[in-house]
Amino acid sequence: MLKRTHMCGELRIDHDGQTVTLAGWVNTYRDQGKGLIFIDLRDREGLMQVVFDLEDVGEHVVTEARSLRREDVIAITGLVRKRVGDPNPRLATGEVEVMATKLEVLNKTETPPILPDEHDAQKIAEEKRLQYRYIDLRRPRMQHILRRRFEVTRITRQFFADHGFIEIETPCLIKTTPEGARDFIVPSRAYPGQWYALPQSPQIFKQILMASGFDRYLQIVRCFRDEDPRADRQAEFSQIDLEMSFVDRDDIITLMSEFTRHLWMKMLDIDIGDIPVMSHQEAMDRFGIDRPDTRFDLELTDVSDLAAKTEFRVFQDALAKDKGVVKAIRVPGGAAKMSRKITDGYSEFVKTFGAGGVPTVKYTENGYETGVAKFVAPIADELKQRLGLEVGDLVFFGADTNTVVCRALGELRNKLARDLELIDPTAWNFLWVVDFPMFEYDAEQGRWVALHHPFTGPMPGEEDKLDDDPGGCISAAYDLVCNGSEIAGGSIRIHQPPMQQKVFRLLGINDEEAEQKFGFLLRALRYGAPPMGGIAFGLDRLVMLLVGTNNIRDVIAFPKTQTGQDLMTEAPGPVDPQQLEELHVRIELPNDTPAPAGAG
RNA sequence: GGGGCGGUAGCUCAAUUGGAUAGAGUCCCGGACUGUCGAUCCGGUGGUUGCGGGUUCGAGUCCCGUCCGCCCCGCCA
């Protein structure tokens, strides 16, 4: 085999006159006739034009070169020279070419079902790209993304190593825990009827490592949650997981801000500066969402008191509800931009988030027009003043319980910003959101559920509320938000057994159950656990932001589809009956399960 | 579990109101061409219209079911 001396993408005019050997894939071929063939040879570093010319080399080489097709794997030896024809400014290597003297076909390809061609990449169905992932990953864009991902993890490990963190692996086969997402489970062969679970996160293990005295822990770790994926969510994903001992909330926020700033500087050469902090309450009030995108305005304004003065049934009904509110979004200049058809579309949009619709009114030189104009007449001036209305504005209202209004208008706000192109694509707006409530009451289950997780502690001074006002208790949790996307979340943990017990009880976990499910953690806390706190960054989302994609599958080498399949390996798949027998597992299919396979 | 969009040649798409032999580009195959660069030009192969059923003289098109992909709701401590 010809031994490679250089990479395709690295050759420049400086290499003029050198004899080199390259290896890679035939990106394109241009056959100019019996005696002249151009090959663009591709490796991970780029493209290099290789010339086979009957005037330079023997006929057998040229003949074999003529048979080359896209994606054949070859090695060539030849002379680097300034291009005889015009240089190609679109290639980094465009000033030179390699005049081939030897050709070795390392692997003749069958006709590829798809080509790793950036021209076609947008058009090829993602289904095909996932099915033939090994070909799609040859695309420069995909190679770039995965290399950027590697840079992120390398910078991360270096940064935290420099700050005294130790990377420690935690197990993948663990005990199932209540709370949280659905577990993936693994049957035990040695213990019939017993099961492992795959970790939703290494949460408890990292706390135990703090109890073990490691002081600062880091792990770039795979997590598993058996829930339906989304564009930015996979059942199997990666976290940059961190935990520190003897720290308070601000210690963590300070260090993690420094890390984030460092990462953006290293990756993008951009200084994001200091990261502002906002309370959960303020985020909900102003933006209707706990991960506000602060790159644009369109903030929510409470107009409940004004709405109460109207005769509008929708407002009145909403205000009659427990925690009923009416809020408004002012869209500057929206009157001219939005037809009835468009605002009806937004009405449908908010309905998916539980709102009944989105009442609308335009403010023009003639006063309020269209929509709910006649209902707001009694509050015309007050509303104008409250919202700071100017001629040409449009107002959207949300009227329902506070939860529903926040959700609907919060999502509408984001959608409006996208539709109206109010978002500066170069902006990086980071934000810490703090002071989350400890619990949220789940009416369906009739109990409190942890907003963060059951090991999150209350903020200092909030402890007493656990007894008399759990819903009002503020936790020591924090989320890091970037451009409206949650990229990290964490908390100061409970490190004393009585507090942990109290929280478990509030969550409806009695002492017996706590001992059975979390006994090892409670014992670890009893035997001397330091104050501690930590955070986890969503690695996939970090990379998505840094490379500018909104498809999580782009940043994962071998992702799964929205139904959890791997289209390349065709996982999940059946197992041998003997395997089931060894595991003491019997399958009982639901009645309506169709016979597998055969589908297009 | 629910809603929306999609599935036609290896790939990307078209096909009138339900009407003739399902077309085009590209890939691939053959031919021409010595400076191309998403090469060009000429010719050719290539189809279970995702799958199953139904309506009809006739179905890519209409109906029912189902599978797959994407987006969303639910879910995701």
XYZ file of C-alpha atoms (C1' of nucleotides) in Angstrom:
677
model
C 0.000 0.000 0.000
C 1.178 3.483 -0.797
C 2.046 5.222 2.468
C 0.498 8.618 2.957
C 2.905 11.515 3.427
C 0.501 14.461 3.543
C -3.162 15.250 4.033
C -5.133 16.460 1.023
C -6.242 19.664 2.680
C -2.803 20.784 3.823
C -0.968 21.226 0.518
C -0.106 24.783 -0.504
C 2.086 26.530 -3.034
C 4.957 26.021 -0.548
C 4.836 22.319 -1.372
C 5.552 23.049 -5.055
C 8.039 20.513 -6.387
C 7.566 17.936 -3.632
C 6.606 14.350 -4.319
C 3.734 13.389 -2.043
C 1.445 10.468 -1.394
C -2.187 11.153 -0.537
C -5.027 8.881 0.401
C -8.717 9.493 0.606
C -12.062 9.422 -1.134
C -12.850 10.464 -4.706
C -15.005 13.529 -4.135
C -15.599 14.244 -7.831
C -14.060 13.236 -11.125
C -13.826 15.203 -14.320
C -12.889 13.106 -17.330
C -11.660 15.415 -20.077
C -11.027 12.678 -22.621
C -8.829 9.706 -23.112
C -5.766 11.366 -21.778
C -6.762 13.792 -19.004
C -8.680 13.156 -15.808
C -9.114 15.384 -12.784
C -9.926 13.912 -9.388
C -10.813 15.962 -6.351
C -9.468 13.790 -3.574
C -10.982 14.284 -0.152
C -9.766 13.525 3.337
C -10.781 15.072 6.625
C -8.566 18.100 6.043
C -9.990 19.091 2.684
C -9.867 18.613 -1.071
C -6.901 18.299 -3.409
C -7.064 18.278 -7.188
C -5.189 15.306 -8.617
C -4.393 15.205 -12.343
C -3.858 12.097 -14.431
C -2.373 13.160 -17.748
C -1.250 10.831 -20.519
C 1.484 13.337 -21.306
C 2.972 12.816 -17.842
C 2.293 9.213 -16.957
C 1.835 5.758 -18.450
C -1.349 4.645 -20.169
C -2.251 1.984 -17.601
C -2.419 4.582 -14.829
C -4.636 6.866 -16.887
C -6.862 3.969 -17.890
C -7.354 2.974 -14.275
C -7.984 6.589 -13.312
C -10.741 6.742 -15.908
C -12.631 4.048 -14.028
C -12.617 5.971 -10.749
C -16.001 6.968 -9.402
C -17.283 9.092 -6.545
C -16.397 7.724 -3.089
C -13.839 5.200 -4.314
C -11.015 4.974 -1.778
C -7.623 5.479 -3.370
C -4.023 6.416 -2.709
C -1.905 8.323 -5.168
C 1.681 9.432 -5.452
C 2.581 12.467 -7.477
C 4.305 15.786 -7.835
C 2.866 18.930 -6.268
C 2.911 21.783 -8.740
C 1.336 25.143 -9.390
C -1.859 24.545 -11.282
C -1.488 24.469 -15.064
C -5.050 25.729 -15.426
C -6.716 28.517 -13.501
C -6.470 28.388 -9.723
C -9.689 27.598 -7.888
C -10.317 30.297 -5.284
C -13.021 28.187 -3.678
C -10.497 25.640 -2.435
C -7.882 26.293 0.226
C -5.610 24.128 -1.911
C -6.767 25.818 -5.108
C -3.395 27.132 -6.233
C -1.808 23.731 -6.583
C -2.514 20.289 -7.989
C -0.853 16.914 -7.743
C 0.356 15.384 -10.991
C -0.205 11.710 -10.250
C 2.352 9.096 -11.167
C 0.981 6.175 -9.167
C -2.552 5.132 -8.374
C -3.707 2.454 -5.987
C -7.398 1.698 -5.696
C -7.814 0.701 -2.050
C -11.512 0.065 -2.192
C -13.821 0.319 -5.161
C -17.194 1.452 -3.885
C -20.576 0.259 -4.920
C -22.684 3.135 -6.191
C -23.371 5.103 -3.012
C -27.037 5.661 -2.126
C -26.246 9.198 -0.985
C -23.245 11.423 -1.518
C -21.478 13.457 1.168
C -21.964 16.574 -0.903
C -22.712 19.883 0.805
C -24.653 20.973 -2.262
C -27.152 18.189 -1.703
C -26.977 17.922 2.074
C -29.945 20.205 2.679
C -32.029 18.215 0.237
C -31.270 14.646 1.219
C -33.946 13.236 3.501
C -32.625 12.968 7.039
C -33.898 9.409 7.077
C -31.363 8.541 4.384
C -28.612 10.447 6.124
C -29.240 8.499 9.329
C -29.497 5.208 7.505
C -26.173 5.754 5.731
C -24.587 7.677 8.575
C -21.037 6.592 7.637
C -21.427 8.376 4.318
C -23.162 11.450 5.711
C -20.444 11.868 8.332
C -17.901 12.266 5.515
C -19.421 15.667 4.792
C -17.080 18.489 5.782
C -19.858 20.105 7.815
C -20.408 16.971 9.898
C -16.684 16.451 10.331
C -16.403 20.057 11.462
C -19.190 19.720 14.014
C -17.800 16.575 15.610
C -14.354 18.090 15.765
C -15.821 21.190 17.435
C -17.505 18.899 19.915
C -14.144 17.337 20.704
C -12.685 20.820 21.206
C -15.433 21.638 23.684
C -14.725 18.539 25.754
C -10.971 19.102 25.585
C -11.265 22.736 26.694
C -13.675 21.687 29.416
C -11.375 19.006 30.815
C -8.415 21.367 30.705
C -10.272 24.218 32.412
C -11.609 22.132 35.251
C -8.379 20.200 35.693
C -6.716 23.586 36.125
C -9.272 24.386 38.818
C -8.690 21.273 40.871
C -11.415 19.030 39.481
C -10.861 15.302 39.163
C -12.621 13.281 36.480
C -14.179 10.179 37.979
C -16.373 7.652 36.186
C -19.638 6.567 37.720
C -21.510 3.382 36.857
C -23.957 2.919 34.008
C -25.720 0.000 35.634
C -27.348 1.467 38.691
C -30.426 1.157 40.840
C -33.673 2.636 39.603
C -34.733 5.776 41.410
C -38.207 7.246 41.770
C -38.904 10.789 40.579
C -37.751 12.168 37.290
C -37.966 10.629 33.879
C -38.778 7.073 32.901
C -35.768 4.784 33.349
C -34.219 2.509 30.796
C -33.879 -0.784 32.619
C -31.587 -3.795 32.227
C -32.453 -7.238 33.546
C -30.043 -8.951 35.904
C -28.940 -12.462 34.978
C -27.592 -13.301 38.404
C -30.588 -12.015 40.312
C -33.765 -13.244 38.656
C -36.473 -10.629 38.633
C -34.071 -7.836 39.615
C -33.177 -4.943 37.347
C -30.543 -2.338 36.827
C -31.432 1.095 35.518
C -29.341 3.314 33.283
C -28.565 6.634 34.979
C -30.674 9.674 34.186
C -27.656 11.531 35.548
C -24.862 10.642 37.978
C -26.503 12.924 40.562
C -26.336 10.719 43.620
C -22.922 9.312 42.805
C -21.334 12.710 42.529
C -22.804 13.703 45.876
C -21.346 10.563 47.356
C -17.976 11.417 45.828
C -18.158 14.674 47.754
C -18.911 12.674 50.908
C -15.837 10.644 49.955
C -13.695 13.745 50.061
C -12.785 14.271 46.418
C -13.796 17.913 46.850
C -14.181 18.693 43.146
C -15.564 16.260 40.597
C -15.953 16.406 36.836
C -17.311 13.914 34.376
C -18.328 14.119 30.756
C -20.977 11.508 30.961
C -23.773 9.820 29.058
C -27.249 10.080 30.541
C -30.389 8.160 29.630
C -34.018 9.213 29.891
C -36.677 7.096 28.282
C -38.851 9.967 27.094
C -39.886 11.060 23.616
C -37.190 13.078 21.849
C -37.513 16.559 20.364
C -35.438 18.587 17.952
C -33.103 19.477 20.843
C -33.506 16.344 22.939
C -32.416 12.705 22.680
C -33.147 9.819 25.007
C -29.395 9.330 25.226
C -27.410 12.519 25.750
C -24.259 13.878 27.323
C -23.617 16.125 30.255
C -20.642 17.986 31.572
C -21.290 17.003 35.156
C -19.679 18.896 38.038
C -19.797 18.942 41.828
C -17.921 20.957 44.461
C -17.580 20.765 48.238
C -17.672 23.601 50.784
C -19.258 26.079 48.397
C -22.361 28.219 48.268
C -24.495 29.194 45.307
C -22.490 32.243 44.364
C -19.214 30.301 44.394
C -20.630 27.997 41.765
C -22.192 30.746 39.686
C -18.902 32.628 39.719
C -16.780 29.678 38.611
C -19.254 28.453 36.021
C -19.555 31.956 34.589
C -15.808 32.013 34.276
C -15.861 28.643 32.533
C -18.571 29.700 30.112
C -16.742 32.897 29.292
C -13.528 30.928 28.785
C -15.273 28.411 26.534
C -16.789 31.090 24.304
C -13.477 32.865 24.131
C -11.639 29.699 23.127
C -14.274 28.433 20.729
C -15.500 31.621 19.092
C -13.022 34.280 20.207
C -15.978 36.151 21.694
C -15.997 37.757 25.131
C -19.455 37.288 26.562
C -18.570 39.420 29.591
C -20.277 39.074 32.951
C -23.439 37.023 33.043
C -26.403 38.794 34.625
C -28.563 37.118 37.248
C -32.366 37.214 37.296
C -34.854 35.745 39.707
C -37.260 33.097 38.545
C -40.111 35.400 39.557
C -38.836 38.231 37.388
C -38.262 35.882 34.472
C -41.811 34.597 34.671
C -43.327 38.056 35.108
C -41.422 39.712 32.285
C -40.994 36.842 29.853
C -43.471 34.187 30.915
C -40.765 31.542 30.825
C -37.982 30.343 33.126
C -35.409 30.507 30.322
C -35.958 33.951 28.826
C -34.471 34.923 25.513
C -33.294 38.442 26.244
C -32.142 39.216 22.732
C -35.387 41.053 22.037
C -38.134 42.957 23.881
C -41.822 42.076 23.502
C -42.058 41.745 27.266
C -45.240 40.775 29.047
C -47.225 43.389 30.964
C -49.822 42.577 33.601
C -53.076 44.382 32.792
C -55.354 42.388 35.068
C -56.589 45.474 36.936
C -57.496 47.210 33.667
C -59.059 44.099 32.190
C -61.317 43.892 35.226
C -62.929 47.162 34.138
C -63.987 45.778 30.762
C -67.112 43.895 29.790
C -65.092 41.332 27.864
C -66.266 37.893 28.865
C -62.886 36.228 28.218
C -61.156 38.643 30.585
C -63.836 38.356 33.225
C -63.861 34.573 33.139
C -60.090 34.451 33.410
C -59.986 36.825 36.351
C -62.621 34.762 38.113
C -60.253 31.805 38.125
C -57.852 31.000 40.952
C -54.676 32.965 40.140
C -56.390 34.319 37.032
C -54.557 37.085 35.181
C -54.673 39.102 31.993
C -51.350 39.986 30.435
C -50.425 41.741 27.224
C -47.635 41.838 24.678
C -47.150 45.010 22.696
C -45.840 44.459 19.169
C -44.361 47.728 17.925
C -45.505 48.408 14.368
C -47.465 45.168 14.396
C -50.714 46.678 13.112
C -49.545 46.922 9.532
C -47.611 43.661 9.506
C -50.297 41.349 10.798
C -53.396 40.387 8.902
C -56.357 38.649 10.446
C -55.063 35.438 8.957
C -51.732 35.855 10.719
C -53.228 36.692 14.109
C -55.620 33.755 13.756
C -52.537 31.629 13.231
C -51.109 32.868 16.524
C -54.395 32.041 18.165
C -54.050 28.460 17.000
C -50.437 28.494 18.142
C -51.254 29.450 21.737
C -54.013 26.865 21.860
C -51.376 24.145 21.770
C -50.146 25.504 25.098
C -53.527 25.380 26.743
C -54.766 28.938 26.114
C -58.188 29.496 24.617
C -56.835 31.887 22.032
C -55.125 35.233 21.858
C -57.375 38.305 21.793
C -55.867 41.008 19.613
C -56.279 44.718 19.053
C -54.580 47.277 16.840
C -53.810 50.818 17.932
C -54.057 53.255 15.024
C -54.516 56.975 14.475
C -58.238 56.273 14.846
C -57.732 54.620 18.221
C -58.288 50.932 18.844
C -59.359 48.903 15.840
C -60.313 45.325 15.020
C -60.403 42.392 17.384
C -61.375 43.315 20.914
C -61.364 47.081 20.188
C -64.853 47.718 21.507
C -64.094 45.912 24.774
C -60.981 47.922 25.567
C -62.720 51.252 24.891
C -63.411 51.872 28.621
C -59.715 51.468 29.430
C -58.381 53.096 26.273
C -56.084 55.665 27.859
C -54.955 53.564 30.781
C -54.065 50.690 28.492
C -52.216 53.007 26.153
C -50.234 54.398 29.043
C -49.557 51.029 30.681
C -48.235 49.476 27.492
C -46.672 52.639 26.107
C -48.687 52.234 22.931
C -47.796 54.145 19.817
C -49.775 54.447 16.619
C -49.276 51.350 14.506
C -48.805 48.962 17.424
C -50.619 45.695 17.899
C -51.442 44.097 21.238
C -51.868 40.431 22.070
C -53.674 39.478 25.261
C -53.426 36.346 27.351
C -56.232 35.685 29.788
C -56.328 32.588 31.975
C -54.577 31.283 35.057
C -51.135 32.748 35.552
C -49.527 29.453 34.587
C -51.384 29.198 31.299
C -50.913 32.860 30.409
C -47.192 32.721 31.079
C -46.794 29.582 29.031
C -48.882 30.824 26.104
C -47.502 34.357 25.935
C -43.968 33.208 26.722
C -44.007 30.856 23.752
C -45.854 33.399 21.604
C -43.196 35.961 22.423
C -40.469 33.660 21.142
C -42.434 32.852 18.027
C -43.175 36.500 17.305
C -39.496 37.330 17.587
C -38.607 34.644 15.068
C -41.414 35.541 12.684
C -40.700 39.273 12.859
C -36.956 38.646 12.679
C -36.272 40.631 15.829
C -33.381 38.399 16.857
C -29.827 39.540 16.312
C -28.169 36.365 15.005
C -24.777 37.462 16.322
C -25.938 38.080 19.886
C -25.000 35.856 22.832
C -27.301 36.672 25.721
C -26.443 34.661 28.785
C -28.444 34.778 31.957
C -28.466 33.036 35.322
C -31.949 32.309 36.569
C -32.062 31.819 40.351
C -34.478 31.683 43.267
C -36.651 28.934 41.871
C -39.414 27.628 44.081
C -38.438 24.367 45.786
C -41.694 22.652 44.866
C -44.621 22.766 42.566
C -47.965 21.286 43.526
C -49.025 18.504 41.194
C -52.796 18.422 41.298
C -52.888 15.154 39.369
C -50.742 13.292 41.889
C -52.037 15.370 44.786
C -48.562 16.087 46.126
C -45.590 18.395 45.910
C -42.973 17.632 43.278
C -39.446 18.985 43.231
C -38.931 21.649 40.600
C -35.271 20.708 40.298
C -34.693 17.369 42.016
C -35.235 15.918 45.502
C -31.670 16.615 46.624
C -31.831 20.364 46.043
C -31.562 22.387 49.212
C -33.466 25.505 50.237
C -31.739 28.873 50.114
C -30.279 29.815 53.506
C -33.067 31.419 55.515
C -35.821 29.587 53.682
C -35.667 26.402 55.754
C -38.612 27.222 58.012
C -40.978 27.480 55.057
C -40.583 23.770 54.482
C -42.859 23.331 57.467
C -45.484 26.005 56.971
C -45.293 27.118 53.322
C -43.568 24.602 51.051
C -44.932 26.314 47.950
C -43.262 29.571 48.952
C -39.893 28.047 49.769
C -37.080 29.259 47.544
C -34.444 26.713 46.515
C -30.736 27.073 45.989
C -31.093 26.009 42.360
C -29.821 27.883 39.330
C -30.091 27.576 35.579
C -27.768 29.015 32.976
C -29.662 30.262 29.941
C -28.189 31.266 26.596
C -30.367 32.865 23.928
C -33.463 31.305 25.439
C -31.992 27.835 25.701
C -31.232 26.177 29.043
C -27.624 25.056 28.806
C -26.894 24.196 32.433
C -28.714 23.632 35.680
C -27.725 22.797 39.200
C -28.165 23.485 42.873
C -26.672 23.477 46.320
C -27.496 20.050 47.728
C -28.953 18.978 50.981
C -26.029 17.584 52.975
C -27.718 16.875 56.334
C -29.945 13.826 56.815
C -32.805 15.531 58.716
C -33.290 18.080 55.960
C -33.187 15.394 53.286
C -35.715 13.367 55.232
C -37.998 16.371 55.543
C -37.888 16.987 51.787
C -38.535 13.329 51.018
C -41.596 13.425 53.247
C -42.878 16.542 51.506
C -42.508 14.708 48.212
C -44.618 11.879 49.548
C -41.686 9.518 50.065
C -42.103 7.984 53.490
C -39.150 7.015 55.669
C -39.395 3.361 54.793
C -39.433 4.055 51.068
C -36.633 6.593 51.432
C -34.527 4.024 53.233
C -35.242 1.415 50.596
C -34.667 3.658 47.562
C -32.086 6.135 48.831
C -30.706 4.410 51.922
C -27.161 4.529 50.600
C -27.368 8.285 50.077
C -28.898 8.919 53.501
C -26.185 6.812 55.130
C -23.530 8.691 53.194
C -24.971 11.946 54.506
C -25.050 10.529 58.042
C -21.411 9.504 57.939
C -20.053 12.952 57.238
C -20.959 14.732 54.034
C -19.669 18.242 53.402
C -21.795 21.127 52.165
C -21.805 20.746 48.419
C -23.301 21.909 45.197
C -22.919 21.341 41.513
C -24.191 21.800 38.046
C -24.492 19.960 34.748
C -24.109 21.477 31.317
C -25.960 19.908 28.413
C -23.041 19.110 26.141
C -25.179 18.494 23.071
C -26.942 21.839 23.419
C -23.677 23.653 24.043
C -22.309 22.265 20.802
C -25.549 23.081 18.980
C -25.190 26.716 20.008
C -21.506 26.861 19.183
C -21.876 25.391 15.694
C -25.211 27.026 14.940
C -27.627 24.173 14.391
C -31.062 23.565 15.877
C -30.954 19.835 15.195
C -29.457 17.804 18.032
C -28.844 14.892 15.653
C -26.276 17.038 13.857
C -24.038 17.109 16.926
C -24.247 13.392 17.733
C -22.307 10.943 15.592
C -24.879 8.172 15.804
C -28.187 9.635 16.912
C -31.614 8.078 17.190
C -34.859 9.066 15.524
C -37.930 10.492 17.195
C -39.158 6.971 17.887
C -35.856 5.934 19.409
C -34.565 3.907 16.494
C -31.032 3.870 15.183
C -31.664 3.683 11.449
C -28.105 2.588 10.737
C -27.903 -0.405 13.082
C -31.666 -0.891 13.200
C -31.677 -0.906 16.982
C -33.764 -1.776 18.898
C -34.085 -5.307 17.596
C -35.181 -8.703 18.741
C -32.949 -10.908 20.906
C -32.352 -14.610 20.874
C -34.876 -16.555 22.984
C -31.958 -18.044 24.872
C -30.847 -14.593 25.971
C -34.298 -13.972 27.399
C -34.248 -17.282 29.167
C -30.906 -16.523 30.793
C -32.320 -13.239 32.002
C -35.526 -14.791 33.267
C -37.550 -12.453 31.084
C -40.688 -13.380 29.202
C -42.253 -11.166 26.545
C -45.900 -10.302 26.543
C -46.783 -8.169 23.534
C -49.742 -5.805 23.615
C -52.678 -7.194 21.643
C -52.574 -4.557 18.947
C -48.876 -4.967 18.229
C -48.526 -5.678 14.526
C -46.011 -8.108 13.206
C -42.626 -6.361 12.993
C -40.651 -5.713 9.804
C -41.782 -5.223 6.251
C -42.520 -1.541 6.615
C -41.236 0.895 4.065
C -51.264 8.870 23.953
C -52.636 13.306 20.617
C -52.060 17.087 16.401
C -49.590 18.708 11.766
C -46.520 17.751 7.381
C -44.272 14.133 4.345
C -43.172 8.943 1.883
C -43.251 8.193 -6.391
C -36.338 5.535 -10.067
C -30.070 4.659 -5.944
C -30.855 10.317 -4.627
C -33.937 15.107 -5.199
C -38.575 16.029 -7.165
C -42.982 16.338 -11.009
C -47.449 13.914 -12.689
C -54.195 18.673 -14.594
C -60.941 16.803 -12.258
C -59.605 9.757 -10.922
C -57.835 8.620 -17.374
C -53.313 6.662 -22.399
C -46.820 3.441 -21.847
C -45.689 7.320 -14.229
C -41.777 11.941 -16.288
C -37.353 15.389 -15.277
C -32.650 16.379 -13.048
C -28.873 13.739 -10.780
C -26.264 9.127 -9.712
C -24.884 4.808 -12.496
C -23.606 2.409 -17.548
C -21.745 3.375 -22.759
C -19.724 7.040 -26.198
C -17.160 12.079 -27.456
C -13.733 15.649 -25.667
C -6.225 17.461 -23.004
C -7.181 22.291 -18.350
C -11.491 20.961 -15.870
C -13.378 22.294 -11.056
C -21.298 21.093 -8.949
C -17.096 20.013 -16.221
C -19.798 19.823 -20.850
C -22.238 17.181 -25.011
C -24.774 12.525 -27.047
C -27.127 7.853 -25.901
C -28.838 4.154 -22.321
C -30.274 1.090 -17.854
C -33.270 2.007 -13.802
C -40.374 1.963 -10.796
C -44.005 -3.461 -5.629
C -45.837 5.051 -6.365
C -43.874 2.757 1.989
C -47.178 -1.633 3.134
C -52.303 -3.973 3.353
C -57.322 -3.579 2.151
C -61.523 -0.968 -0.204
C -64.406 2.197 -3.895
C -64.225 2.453 -9.383
C -64.618 0.505 -16.197
C -59.950 2.729 -14.481
C -56.224 4.734 -8.362
C -49.635 7.719 -7.610
C -54.354 10.615 -7.103
C -60.378 9.040 -3.373
C -61.634 6.050 1.442
C -60.019 2.797 5.731
C -56.029 0.635 8.319
C -50.894 0.339 9.174
C -45.466 1.345 9.097
C -41.542 4.900 8.676
C -39.343 10.118 8.920
C -39.636 15.253 10.577
C -42.043 19.269 13.718
C -45.129 20.094 17.958
C -48.370 18.900 22.536
C -48.264 15.448 26.534
C -43.702 13.627 28.783
C -38.562 15.232 29.822
C -36.742 15.500 38.777
